[in-house]
PDB file of C-alpha atoms in Angstrom:
ATOM      1  CA  CYS A   1      66.855  59.869 256.849  1.00 39.00           C
ATOM      2  CA  ARG A   2      65.699  63.544 257.331  1.00 38.00           C
ATOM      3  CA  ASN A   3      67.543  66.690 258.341  1.00 43.00           C
ATOM      4  CA  GLY A   4      65.037  67.487 261.344  1.00 45.00           C
ATOM      5  CA  LEU A   5      66.246  71.212 261.279  1.00 43.00           C
ATOM      6  CA  LYS A   6      65.911  71.763 257.482  1.00 51.00           C
ATOM      7  CA  GLY A   7      63.379  69.074 256.804  1.00 56.00           C
ATOM      8  CA  LYS A   8      65.011  67.993 253.487  1.00 62.00           C
ATOM      9  CA  VAL A   9      66.122  64.738 252.522  1.00 59.00           C
ATOM     10  CA  LYS A  10      69.906  64.160 253.102  1.00 69.00           C
ATOM     11  CA  GLU A  11      70.253  60.673 251.852  1.00 78.00           C
ATOM     12  CA  ILE A  12      67.931  57.840 250.392  1.00 84.00           C
ATOM     13  CA  ARG A  13      69.083  54.296 250.874  1.00 86.00           C
ATOM     14  CA  ASN A  14      67.041  51.160 249.046  1.00 87.00           C
ATOM     15  CA  LEU A  15      66.697  48.270 252.068  1.00 90.00           C
ATOM     16  CA  TYR A  16      66.047  44.881 250.688  1.00 92.00           C
ATOM     17  CA  GLY A  17      65.389  41.962 252.899  1.00 89.00           C
ATOM     18  CA  PRO A  18      62.528  39.568 253.447  1.00 90.00           C
ATOM     19  CA  SER A  19      61.051  38.924 256.824  1.00 90.00           C
ATOM     20  CA  GLU A  20      62.693  35.440 257.158  1.00 92.00           C
ATOM     21  CA  ASP A  21      66.060  37.364 257.856  1.00 88.00           C
ATOM     22  CA  THR A  22      65.059  39.574 260.636  1.00 80.00           C
ATOM     23  CA  THR A  23      64.708  43.196 259.228  1.00 79.00           C
ATOM     24  CA  TYR A  24      66.856  44.030 255.976  1.00 88.00           C
ATOM     25  CA  SER A  25      69.735  42.212 254.239  1.00 93.00           C
ATOM     26  CA  THR A  26      71.144  44.614 251.665  1.00 93.00           C
ATOM     27  CA  VAL A  27      71.582  48.447 251.674  1.00 91.00           C
ATOM     28  CA  PHE A  28      72.154  50.715 248.592  1.00 91.00           C
ATOM     29  CA  ARG A  29      72.799  54.463 248.860  1.00 87.00           C
ATOM     30  CA  VAL A  30      70.325  55.750 245.775  1.00 83.00           C
ATOM     31  CA  ASP A  31      72.005  58.849 244.175  1.00 78.00           C
ATOM     32  CA  LYS A  32      69.674  58.601 240.889  1.00 69.00           C
ATOM     33  CA  ASP A  33      67.118  56.655 239.396  1.00 62.00           C
ATOM     34  CA  GLU A  34      68.747  53.330 239.987  1.00 65.00           C
ATOM     35  CA  ARG A  35      65.591  51.160 240.660  1.00 63.00           C
ATOM     36  CA  ASP A  36      66.983  47.824 240.106  1.00 78.00           C
ATOM     37  CA  LEU A  37      70.088  48.110 242.582  1.00 88.00           C
ATOM     38  CA  ILE A  38      69.654  46.690 246.045  1.00 90.00           C
ATOM     39  CA  GLY A  39      73.114  47.149 246.867  1.00 92.00           C
ATOM     40  CA  LYS A  40      75.525  44.731 249.355  1.00 93.00           C
ATOM     41  CA  PRO A  41      75.012  42.804 252.132  1.00 93.00           C
ATOM     42  CA  ILE A  42      75.072  44.291 255.651  1.00 93.00           C
ATOM     43  CA  SER A  43      77.320  42.960 258.483  1.00 92.00           C
ATOM     44  CA  ASN A  44      76.749  39.382 259.155  1.00 92.00           C
ATOM     45  CA  THR A  45      74.875  38.410 256.225  1.00 94.00           C
ATOM     46  CA  GLN A  46      75.822  36.703 253.080  1.00 94.00           C
ATOM     47  CA  VAL A  47      74.313  36.571 249.641  1.00 96.00           C
ATOM     48  CA  TYR A  48      74.658  33.947 247.336  1.00 96.00           C
ATOM     49  CA  PHE A  49      72.899  33.484 243.863  1.00 96.00           C
ATOM     50  CA  LEU A  50      72.288  29.717 242.980  1.00 95.00           C
ATOM     51  CA  ASN A  51      70.781  27.587 240.334  1.00 91.00           C
ATOM     52  CA  GLU A  52      68.146  24.951 240.320  1.00 86.00           C
ATOM     53  CA  GLU A  53      71.247  22.387 241.879  1.00 89.00           C
ATOM     54  CA  ASN A  54      71.658  24.965 244.531  1.00 90.00           C
ATOM     55  CA  GLN A  55      75.092  25.422 242.799  1.00 93.00           C
ATOM     56  CA  LEU A  56      76.737  28.855 242.508  1.00 93.00           C
ATOM     57  CA  VAL A  57      76.024  30.696 239.275  1.00 93.00           C
ATOM     58  CA  PRO A  58      78.833  32.640 237.649  1.00 93.00           C
ATOM     59  CA  LYS A  59      79.385  36.120 238.759  1.00 91.00           C
ATOM     60  CA  GLY A  60      77.098  38.394 236.565  1.00 89.00           C
ATOM     61  CA  ALA A  61      74.772  35.313 235.836  1.00 90.00           C
ATOM     62  CA  ILE A  62      71.138  35.343 236.953  1.00 88.00           C
ATOM     63  CA  GLY A  63      70.373  33.195 239.946  1.00 92.00           C
ATOM     64  CA  GLU A  64      68.186  32.784 242.932  1.00 93.00           C
ATOM     65  CA  LEU A  65      69.091  35.244 245.714  1.00 95.00           C
ATOM     66  CA  CYS A  66      69.613  33.137 248.655  1.00 96.00           C
ATOM     67  CA  ILE A  67      70.716  34.501 252.097  1.00 96.00           C
ATOM     68  CA  GLY A  68      72.442  33.363 255.175  1.00 94.00           C
ATOM     69  CA  GLY A  69      74.106  34.854 258.018  1.00 92.00           C
ATOM     70  CA  GLU A  70      73.052  35.912 261.641  1.00 91.00           C
ATOM     71  CA  GLY A  71      69.416  37.195 260.805  1.00 90.00           C
ATOM     72  CA  LEU A  72      67.922  33.836 259.600  1.00 92.00           C
ATOM     73  CA  ALA A  73      64.776  32.791 261.355  1.00 92.00           C
ATOM     74  CA  ARG A  74      64.391  29.419 262.686  1.00 90.00           C
ATOM     75  CA  GLY A  75      61.555  28.831 260.075  1.00 92.00           C
ATOM     76  CA  TYR A  76      57.765  29.101 259.979  1.00 92.00           C
ATOM     77  CA  LEU A  77      55.777  27.897 262.964  1.00 89.00           C
ATOM     78  CA  ASN A  78      54.021  24.634 262.420  1.00 89.00           C
ATOM     79  CA  GLN A  79      54.700  24.594 258.551  1.00 93.00           C
ATOM     80  CA  GLU A  80      57.707  21.856 258.527  1.00 91.00           C
ATOM     81  CA  ALA A  81      57.455  21.308 254.918  1.00 92.00           C
ATOM     82  CA  LEU A  82      57.671  24.931 253.915  1.00 92.00           C
ATOM     83  CA  THR A  83      60.749  25.462 256.305  1.00 93.00           C
ATOM     84  CA  LYS A  84      62.591  22.334 254.736  1.00 92.00           C
ATOM     85  CA  GLU A  85      61.723  23.846 251.362  1.00 91.00           C
ATOM     86  CA  LYS A  86      62.949  27.373 251.967  1.00 93.00           C
ATOM     87  CA  PHE A  87      65.631  27.255 254.532  1.00 95.00           C
ATOM     88  CA  ILE A  88      68.132  24.501 253.088  1.00 94.00           C
ATOM     89  CA  LYS A  89      71.346  23.103 254.382  1.00 93.00           C
ATOM     90  CA  HIS A  90      74.039  25.440 253.549  1.00 93.00           C
ATOM     91  CA  PRO A  91      75.946  24.023 250.385  1.00 90.00           C
ATOM     92  CA  PHE A  92      79.587  25.762 251.557  1.00 90.00           C
ATOM     93  CA  LYS A  93      79.246  25.987 255.220  1.00 91.00           C
ATOM     94  CA  GLU A  94      78.642  23.046 257.468  1.00 90.00           C
ATOM     95  CA  GLY A  95      76.172  23.253 260.197  1.00 90.00           C
ATOM     96  CA  GLU A  96      74.611  26.548 258.416  1.00 93.00           C
ATOM     97  CA  ARG A  97      71.537  27.333 256.602  1.00 94.00           C
ATOM     98  CA  LEU A  98      70.413  29.583 253.734  1.00 95.00           C
ATOM     99  CA  TYR A  99      67.059  30.862 252.857  1.00 95.00           C
ATOM    100  CA  LYS A 100      65.718  30.833 249.248  1.00 95.00           C
ATOM    101  CA  THR A 101      64.204  34.097 248.885  1.00 94.00           C
ATOM    102  CA  GLY A 102      62.671  33.304 245.319  1.00 90.00           C
ATOM    103  CA  ASP A 103      63.774  36.454 244.060  1.00 90.00           C
ATOM    104  CA  LEU A 104      66.178  36.892 240.956  1.00 89.00           C
ATOM    105  CA  GLY A 105      69.230  38.699 240.509  1.00 91.00           C
ATOM    106  CA  ARG A 106      73.050  38.837 240.074  1.00 92.00           C
ATOM    107  CA  TRP A 107      76.515  40.508 240.975  1.00 95.00           C
ATOM    108  CA  LEU A 108      77.575  43.478 239.307  1.00 93.00           C
ATOM    109  CA  PRO A 109      81.176  44.261 238.596  1.00 93.00           C
ATOM    110  CA  ASP A 110      81.082  46.688 241.173  1.00 91.00           C
ATOM    111  CA  GLY A 111      80.260  44.507 244.137  1.00 92.00           C
ATOM    112  CA  ASN A 112      76.396  45.819 243.892  1.00 94.00           C
ATOM    113  CA  ILE A 113      73.438  43.518 243.474  1.00 94.00           C
ATOM    114  CA  GLU A 114      71.059  43.916 240.696  1.00 91.00           C
ATOM    115  CA  PHE A 115      67.454  42.811 241.210  1.00 88.00           C
ATOM    116  CA  ILE A 116      65.732  41.087 238.525  1.00 83.00           C
ATOM    117  CA  GLY A 117      62.355  39.980 239.627  1.00 80.00           C
ATOM    118  CA  ARG A 118      60.257  36.806 240.991  1.00 80.00           C
ATOM    119  CA  LYS A 119      61.436  33.280 240.177  1.00 79.00           C
ATOM    120  CA  ASP A 120      57.768  32.150 240.087  1.00 72.00           C
ATOM    121  CA  ASN A 121      56.933  34.344 237.328  1.00 73.00           C
ATOM    122  CA  GLN A 122      58.982  31.706 235.512  1.00 76.00           C
ATOM    123  CA  VAL A 123      57.336  29.990 232.510  1.00 84.00           C
ATOM    124  CA  LYS A 124      57.751  27.480 229.865  1.00 83.00           C
ATOM    125  CA  ILE A 125      57.112  28.215 225.981  1.00 83.00           C
ATOM    126  CA  ARG A 126      58.162  25.963 223.241  1.00 77.00           C
ATOM    127  CA  GLY A 127      60.779  24.144 225.332  1.00 79.00           C
ATOM    128  CA  TYR A 128      62.273  27.097 226.668  1.00 82.00           C
ATOM    129  CA  ARG A 129      62.484  28.152 230.551  1.00 82.00           C
ATOM    130  CA  ILE A 130      61.754  32.016 230.625  1.00 86.00           C
ATOM    131  CA  GLU A 131      62.252  34.469 233.508  1.00 83.00           C
ATOM    132  CA  LEU A 132      59.572  36.927 232.679  1.00 89.00           C
ATOM    133  CA  GLY A 133      61.309  39.307 235.190  1.00 85.00           C
ATOM    134  CA  GLU A 134      64.225  39.314 233.260  1.00 86.00           C
ATOM    135  CA  ILE A 135      62.239  40.579 230.087  1.00 91.00           C
ATOM    136  CA  GLU A 136      60.732  43.398 232.634  1.00 90.00           C
ATOM    137  CA  HIS A 137      64.203  44.426 233.345  1.00 87.00           C
ATOM    138  CA  ALA A 138      65.403  44.549 229.858  1.00 90.00           C
ATOM    139  CA  LEU A 139      62.444  46.728 229.050  1.00 93.00           C
ATOM    140  CA  LEU A 140      62.846  49.090 231.666  1.00 90.00           C
ATOM    141  CA  LYS A 141      66.493  49.769 230.516  1.00 88.00           C
ATOM    142  CA  ASN A 142      64.568  52.200 228.102  1.00 89.00           C
ATOM    143  CA  GLU A 143      64.526  55.349 229.927  1.00 87.00           C
ATOM    144  CA  SER A 144      61.139  56.294 228.605  1.00 91.00           C
ATOM    145  CA  ILE A 145      59.240  53.357 229.971  1.00 93.00           C
ATOM    146  CA  LYS A 146      58.257  53.867 233.356  1.00 92.00           C
ATOM    147  CA  GLU A 147      56.489  50.488 234.511  1.00 92.00           C
ATOM    148  CA  THR A 148      56.053  47.182 232.571  1.00 93.00           C
ATOM    149  CA  VAL A 149      54.628  43.629 232.995  1.00 92.00           C
ATOM    150  CA  VAL A 150      55.124  40.633 230.841  1.00 93.00           C
ATOM    151  CA  ILE A 151      52.864  37.717 231.043  1.00 91.00           C
ATOM    152  CA  ALA A 152      52.499  34.500 229.102  1.00 89.00           C
ATOM    153  CA  LYS A 153      49.085  34.417 227.629  1.00 85.00           C
ATOM    154  CA  GLU A 154      47.250  31.345 225.488  1.00 80.00           C
ATOM    155  CA  ASN A 155      46.112  32.063 222.280  1.00 71.00           C
ATOM    156  CA  GLN A 156      43.291  30.632 220.238  1.00 69.00           C
ATOM    157  CA  SER A 157      45.548  27.723 219.309  1.00 67.00           C
ATOM    158  CA  ASN A 158      46.419  27.249 222.891  1.00 74.00           C
ATOM    159  CA  GLU A 159      49.795  28.011 222.488  1.00 76.00           C
ATOM    160  CA  LYS A 160      51.496  30.098 225.057  1.00 83.00           C
ATOM    161  CA  GLU A 161      52.842  33.649 223.903  1.00 83.00           C
ATOM    162  CA  LEU A 162      54.551  36.515 225.487  1.00 89.00           C
ATOM    163  CA  VAL A 163      52.905  39.756 226.096  1.00 89.00           C
ATOM    164  CA  ALA A 164      54.710  43.132 227.234  1.00 92.00           C
ATOM    165  CA  TYR A 165      52.626  45.842 228.718  1.00 93.00           C
ATOM    166  CA  LEU A 166      54.222  48.901 229.279  1.00 92.00           C
ATOM    167  CA  VAL A 167      53.534  52.605 230.440  1.00 93.00           C
ATOM    168  CA  SER A 168      55.432  55.283 228.848  1.00 91.00           C
ATOM    169  CA  ALA A 169      54.957  59.018 228.415  1.00 87.00           C
ATOM    170  CA  ASP A 170      56.495  58.795 224.842  1.00 88.00           C
ATOM    171  CA  GLU A 171      54.930  56.626 221.873  1.00 85.00           C
ATOM    172  CA  GLN A 172      56.932  53.499 221.792  1.00 86.00           C
ATOM    173  CA  ASN A 173      57.931  51.866 218.254  1.00 82.00           C
ATOM    174  CA  ILE A 174      57.619  48.246 218.214  1.00 82.00           C
ATOM    175  CA  VAL A 175      60.521  47.741 215.647  1.00 80.00           C
ATOM    176  CA  GLU A 176      62.818  49.806 218.026  1.00 84.00           C
ATOM    177  CA  LEU A 177      61.573  47.791 220.917  1.00 88.00           C
ATOM    178  CA  ARG A 178      62.330  44.386 219.460  1.00 86.00           C
ATOM    179  CA  ASN A 179      65.719  45.565 218.187  1.00 85.00           C
ATOM    180  CA  SER A 180      66.604  47.008 221.665  1.00 90.00           C
ATOM    181  CA  LEU A 181      65.654  43.708 223.238  1.00 91.00           C
ATOM    182  CA  LYS A 182      67.502  41.700 220.817  1.00 88.00           C
ATOM    183  CA  LEU A 183      70.776  43.254 222.323  1.00 90.00           C
ATOM    184  CA  SER A 184      70.280  41.631 225.693  1.00 89.00           C
ATOM    185  CA  LEU A 185      67.769  38.606 225.103  1.00 90.00           C
ATOM    186  CA  PRO A 186      67.468  35.443 222.765  1.00 88.00           C
ATOM    187  CA  ASP A 187      64.984  35.494 220.110  1.00 83.00           C
ATOM    188  CA  TYR A 188      62.567  32.875 222.333  1.00 86.00           C
ATOM    189  CA  MET A 189      62.427  35.437 225.025  1.00 90.00           C
ATOM    190  CA  LEU A 190      60.980  38.416 223.010  1.00 88.00           C
ATOM    191  CA  PRO A 191      57.581  39.230 223.315  1.00 88.00           C
ATOM    192  CA  SER A 192      54.736  38.480 220.639  1.00 82.00           C
ATOM    193  CA  TYR A 193      53.049  41.408 221.383  1.00 84.00           C
ATOM    194  CA  PHE A 194      53.452  44.806 222.676  1.00 88.00           C
ATOM    195  CA  VAL A 195      50.473  47.144 224.538  1.00 88.00           C
ATOM    196  CA  GLN A 196      51.139  50.537 225.493  1.00 89.00           C
ATOM    197  CA  LEU A 197      48.867  51.800 228.262  1.00 90.00           C
ATOM    198  CA  GLU A 198      48.293  54.899 230.125  1.00 90.00           C
ATOM    199  CA  ALA A 199      48.455  52.993 233.356  1.00 91.00           C
ATOM    200  CA  LEU A 200      48.729  49.296 234.551  1.00 91.00           C
ATOM    201  CA  PRO A 201      45.536  48.085 236.206  1.00 91.00           C
ATOM    202  CA  LEU A 202      45.786  47.577 240.073  1.00 88.00           C
ATOM    203  CA  THR A 203      44.234  45.444 242.633  1.00 86.00           C
ATOM    204  CA  SER A 204      42.806  46.965 245.656  1.00 83.00           C
ATOM    205  CA  ASN A 205      46.215  45.803 247.495  1.00 79.00           C
ATOM    206  CA  GLY A 206      48.042  48.360 245.099  1.00 81.00           C
ATOM    207  CA  LYS A 207      49.561  45.248 243.120  1.00 81.00           C
ATOM    208  CA  ILE A 208      49.536  44.705 239.326  1.00 86.00           C
ATOM    209  CA  ASP A 209      46.121  43.254 238.069  1.00 89.00           C
ATOM    210  CA  ARG A 210      47.052  40.872 235.650  1.00 86.00           C
ATOM    211  CA  LYS A 211      43.417  39.629 235.087  1.00 86.00           C
ATOM    212  CA  ALA A 212      42.448  43.089 233.802  1.00 89.00           C
ATOM    213  CA  LEU A 213      44.957  43.319 231.169  1.00 89.00           C
ATOM    214  CA  PRO A 214      43.663  43.919 227.917  1.00 85.00           C
ATOM    215  CA  SER A 215      43.648  41.470 225.245  1.00 80.00           C
ATOM    216  CA  PRO A 216      46.665  42.242 222.944  1.00 76.00           C
ATOM    217  CA  GLU A 217      44.862  41.047 219.715  1.00 66.00           C
ATOM    218  CA  PHE A 218      42.630  44.307 220.031  1.00 59.00           C
ATOM    219  CA  VAL A 219      45.130  46.994 221.667  1.00 60.00           C
ATOM    220  CA  GLY A 220      48.665  45.691 220.677  1.00 58.00           C
ATOM    221  CA  MET A 221      50.801  48.128 218.835  1.00 60.00           C
ATOM    222  CA  ARG A 222      51.283  47.607 215.017  1.00 54.00           C
ATOM    223  CA  SER A 223      54.714  46.985 213.539  1.00 53.00           C
ATOM    224  CA  GLY A 224      55.683  50.380 212.778  1.00 53.00           C
ATOM    225  CA  THR A 225      55.302  50.141 209.273  1.00 59.00           C
ATOM    226  CA  GLU A 226      52.539  51.603 207.129  1.00 65.00           C
ATOM    227  CA  TYR A 227      49.953  49.221 206.327  1.00 71.00           C
ATOM    228  CA  VAL A 228      50.011  48.051 202.455  1.00 83.00           C
ATOM    229  CA  ALA A 229      47.242  46.133 201.238  1.00 86.00           C
ATOM    230  CA  PRO A 230      47.355  43.105 199.015  1.00 90.00           C
ATOM    231  CA  ARG A 231      47.815  43.574 195.443  1.00 91.00           C
ATOM    232  CA  THR A 232      47.623  40.522 193.563  1.00 93.00           C
ATOM    233  CA  GLU A 233      45.703  37.315 194.190  1.00 93.00           C
ATOM    234  CA  LEU A 234      48.962  35.624 195.398  1.00 94.00           C
ATOM    235  CA  GLU A 235      49.138  38.283 197.938  1.00 93.00           C
ATOM    236  CA  MET A 236      45.717  38.094 199.236  1.00 93.00           C
ATOM    237  CA  ALA A 237      46.182  34.171 199.602  1.00 94.00           C
ATOM    238  CA  LEU A 238      49.218  34.735 201.550  1.00 95.00           C
ATOM    239  CA  VAL A 239      47.688  37.158 203.840  1.00 93.00           C
ATOM    240  CA  GLU A 240      44.913  35.012 204.475  1.00 93.00           C
ATOM    241  CA  LEU A 241      47.369  32.268 205.411  1.00 94.00           C
ATOM    242  CA  TRP A 242      49.058  34.627 207.869  1.00 92.00           C
ATOM    243  CA  GLN A 243      45.747  35.601 209.302  1.00 89.00           C
ATOM    244  CA  GLU A 244      44.952  32.290 210.217  1.00 89.00           C
ATOM    245  CA  LEU A 245      48.321  31.247 211.195  1.00 89.00           C
ATOM    246  CA  LEU A 246      49.142  34.519 213.371  1.00 84.00           C
ATOM    247  CA  GLN A 247      45.189  34.762 214.509  1.00 78.00           C
ATOM    248  CA  LEU A 248      45.411  38.242 213.519  1.00 76.00           C
ATOM    249  CA  LYS A 249      43.920  41.057 211.607  1.00 77.00           C
ATOM    250  CA  PRO A 250      44.498  42.985 209.391  1.00 80.00           C
ATOM    251  CA  ILE A 251      48.226  42.048 208.062  1.00 87.00           C
ATOM    252  CA  GLY A 252      49.547  44.259 205.443  1.00 88.00           C
ATOM    253  CA  VAL A 253      52.204  42.852 202.739  1.00 91.00           C
ATOM    254  CA  THR A 254      55.171  44.772 204.181  1.00 88.00           C
ATOM    255  CA  ASP A 255      54.352  43.461 207.751  1.00 86.00           C
ATOM    256  CA  ASP A 256      57.303  41.734 209.453  1.00 86.00           C
ATOM    257  CA  PHE A 257      56.214  38.001 210.357  1.00 89.00           C
ATOM    258  CA  PHE A 258      57.963  37.839 213.502  1.00 84.00           C
ATOM    259  CA  ILE A 259      57.136  41.298 214.770  1.00 79.00           C
ATOM    260  CA  LEU A 260      53.286  40.325 214.148  1.00 79.00           C
ATOM    261  CA  GLY A 261      53.802  37.698 216.823  1.00 76.00           C
ATOM    262  CA  GLY A 262      55.440  34.767 214.650  1.00 83.00           C
ATOM    263  CA  HIS A 263      58.455  32.742 216.028  1.00 83.00           C
ATOM    264  CA  SER A 264      60.653  29.829 214.374  1.00 83.00           C
ATOM    265  CA  LEU A 265      57.840  27.140 214.978  1.00 86.00           C
ATOM    266  CA  LYS A 266      55.301  29.219 213.280  1.00 88.00           C
ATOM    267  CA  ALA A 267      57.555  29.808 210.493  1.00 91.00           C
ATOM    268  CA  THR A 268      58.156  26.337 209.744  1.00 93.00           C
ATOM    269  CA  GLN A 269      54.525  25.811 209.685  1.00 93.00           C
ATOM    270  CA  LEU A 270      54.231  28.449 207.243  1.00 95.00           C
ATOM    271  CA  ILE A 271      56.752  26.914 204.867  1.00 94.00           C
ATOM    272  CA  VAL A 272      54.798  23.556 205.021  1.00 95.00           C
ATOM    273  CA  ARG A 273      51.412  25.367 204.473  1.00 94.00           C
ATOM    274  CA  VAL A 274      53.295  27.127 201.285  1.00 95.00           C
ATOM    275  CA  GLU A 275      54.209  23.929 200.021  1.00 94.00           C
ATOM    276  CA  ILE A 276      50.745  22.504 200.412  1.00 94.00           C
ATOM    277  CA  SER A 277      49.071  25.634 198.929  1.00 93.00           C
ATOM    278  CA  PHE A 278      51.300  26.409 196.412  1.00 92.00           C
ATOM    279  CA  GLY A 279      53.308  23.595 195.459  1.00 91.00           C
ATOM    280  CA  VAL A 280      56.777  25.114 196.047  1.00 91.00           C
ATOM    281  CA  LYS A 281      59.266  24.847 198.859  1.00 91.00           C
ATOM    282  CA  ILE A 282      60.681  27.936 200.191  1.00 92.00           C
ATOM    283  CA  ASN A 283      64.044  28.120 202.076  1.00 91.00           C
ATOM    284  CA  LEU A 284      63.486  28.973 206.160  1.00 91.00           C
ATOM    285  CA  ARG A 285      66.639  31.058 205.868  1.00 90.00           C
ATOM    286  CA  ASN A 286      65.744  33.052 203.197  1.00 89.00           C
ATOM    287  CA  PHE A 287      62.030  33.563 204.614  1.00 92.00           C
ATOM    288  CA  ILE A 288      63.757  34.851 207.998  1.00 89.00           C
ATOM    289  CA  ILE A 289      65.989  37.330 206.124  1.00 89.00           C
ATOM    290  CA  ASN A 290      62.854  38.990 204.368  1.00 91.00           C
ATOM    291  CA  PRO A 291      59.967  37.716 206.367  1.00 91.00           C
ATOM    292  CA  THR A 292      57.234  39.847 204.670  1.00 93.00           C
ATOM    293  CA  ILE A 293      54.252  38.729 202.224  1.00 94.00           C
ATOM    294  CA  ASN A 294      55.693  40.515 199.289  1.00 92.00           C
ATOM    295  CA  GLY A 295      58.976  38.778 199.720  1.00 93.00           C
ATOM    296  CA  LEU A 296      57.495  35.359 199.982  1.00 95.00           C
ATOM    297  CA  ALA A 297      55.270  36.156 197.059  1.00 94.00           C
ATOM    298  CA  GLU A 298      58.184  36.776 194.769  1.00 93.00           C
ATOM    299  CA  ASP A 299      60.192  34.101 195.937  1.00 92.00           C
ATOM    300  CA  ILE A 300      56.782  31.718 195.168  1.00 93.00           C
ATOM    301  CA  SER A 301      56.522  33.348 191.886  1.00 92.00           C
ATOM    302  CA  THR A 302      60.188  32.954 190.839  1.00 91.00           C
ATOM    303  CA  LEU A 303      60.083  29.274 192.236  1.00 90.00           C
ATOM    304  CA  ARG A 304      56.676  28.582 189.928  1.00 88.00           C
ATOM    305  CA  TRP A 305      58.726  30.097 186.915  1.00 87.00           C
ATOM    306  CA  ILE A 306      61.941  27.800 187.624  1.00 86.00           C
ATOM    307  CA  LYS A 307      59.440  24.900 188.495  1.00 79.00           C
ATOM    308  CA  THR A 308      57.865  25.198 184.784  1.00 80.00           C
ATOM    309  CA  LYS A 309      61.351  25.769 182.987  1.00 73.00           C
ATOM    310  CA  GLY A 310      62.523  22.677 185.178  1.00 65.00           C
ATOM    311  CA  GLU A 311      59.652  20.487 183.875  1.00 63.00           C
ATOM    312  CA  GLU A 312      60.943  21.672 180.390  1.00 57.00           C
ATOM    313  CA  MET A 313      64.193  20.310 181.209  1.00 57.00           C
ATOM    314  CA  ASP A 314      63.170  17.418 183.257  1.00 56.00           C
ATOM    315  CA  ILE A 315      64.874  18.931 186.599  1.00 52.00           C
ATOM    316  CA  GLU A 316      63.498  17.221 189.686  1.00 55.00           C
ATOM    317  CA  GLN A 317      60.906  19.302 192.012  1.00 50.00           C
ATOM    318  CA  ASP A 318      63.116  18.343 195.001  1.00 53.00           C
ATOM    319  CA  GLU A 319      65.938  20.081 193.277  1.00 50.00           C
ATOM    320  CA  ILE A 320      63.999  23.379 193.071  1.00 49.00           C
ATOM    321  CA  ILE A 321      64.517  25.265 196.489  1.00 50.00           C
ATOM    322  CA  ILE A 322      65.199  28.844 196.770  1.00 50.00           C
TER     323      ILE A 322
END
């Protein structure tokens, strides 16, 4: 509200609420840049966070924000199916209903609600269900990042990969970004590409225009390491193998496989291709520890030497794995 006499803002409140719950449902008094907090329910309003089976999630866990109370509408006019889908029977109070907002959030220890994002931004990648809003929320914890949007994009192999677009006044480092995300997200939720833009493209309605976002292959941020060209025939062969598998050029011998967009499935495919091309078996765990071309080349060279010695000593090939 504003003080009419002085013309200065006395207090800012963040009001959250869908039209299906009359005016607003929660309120938060903003003291600083706390853009993700929507506060606590107003009088005669209850908020629950439910999972896919309409069961309560543990406090602090992310779930769909559902609203109950005196402010709920009766439903949608002439849309019985949608009303039945969105206005469900109250799981905990006989004779009452809840409205499923489609928004994701969670309770914080202080009793406030943290808004995460939209549930319809959920995608499935390599068997994992991923909430894109949760990744965006984790990125925005970086104070230098002002805006971000994460999408799932198909690569040339028709595989879905996560791409994070962000707006920041500071130049971001992909290694630091990934390391910070690892503190709150599992590996399968880490974006394969990071793209820094001056501004996110908007539609005429002021919403993010996802179709206008540039292709990450051409503008994606590099790994943060200096490019080192291949120096041997083996390294050159591995660079070609990586470029084919990752659909990315150029690749240096010190670049990190996972920072370039690789993941566990692609790493397994790489190990298989190395065995076919070079006749040696690489231990996947060792590669994960040192996922670079120069490290892989050293392991292959070592295995070749051991294999030669093993043939002289009549050692089975399957016994030679590093």
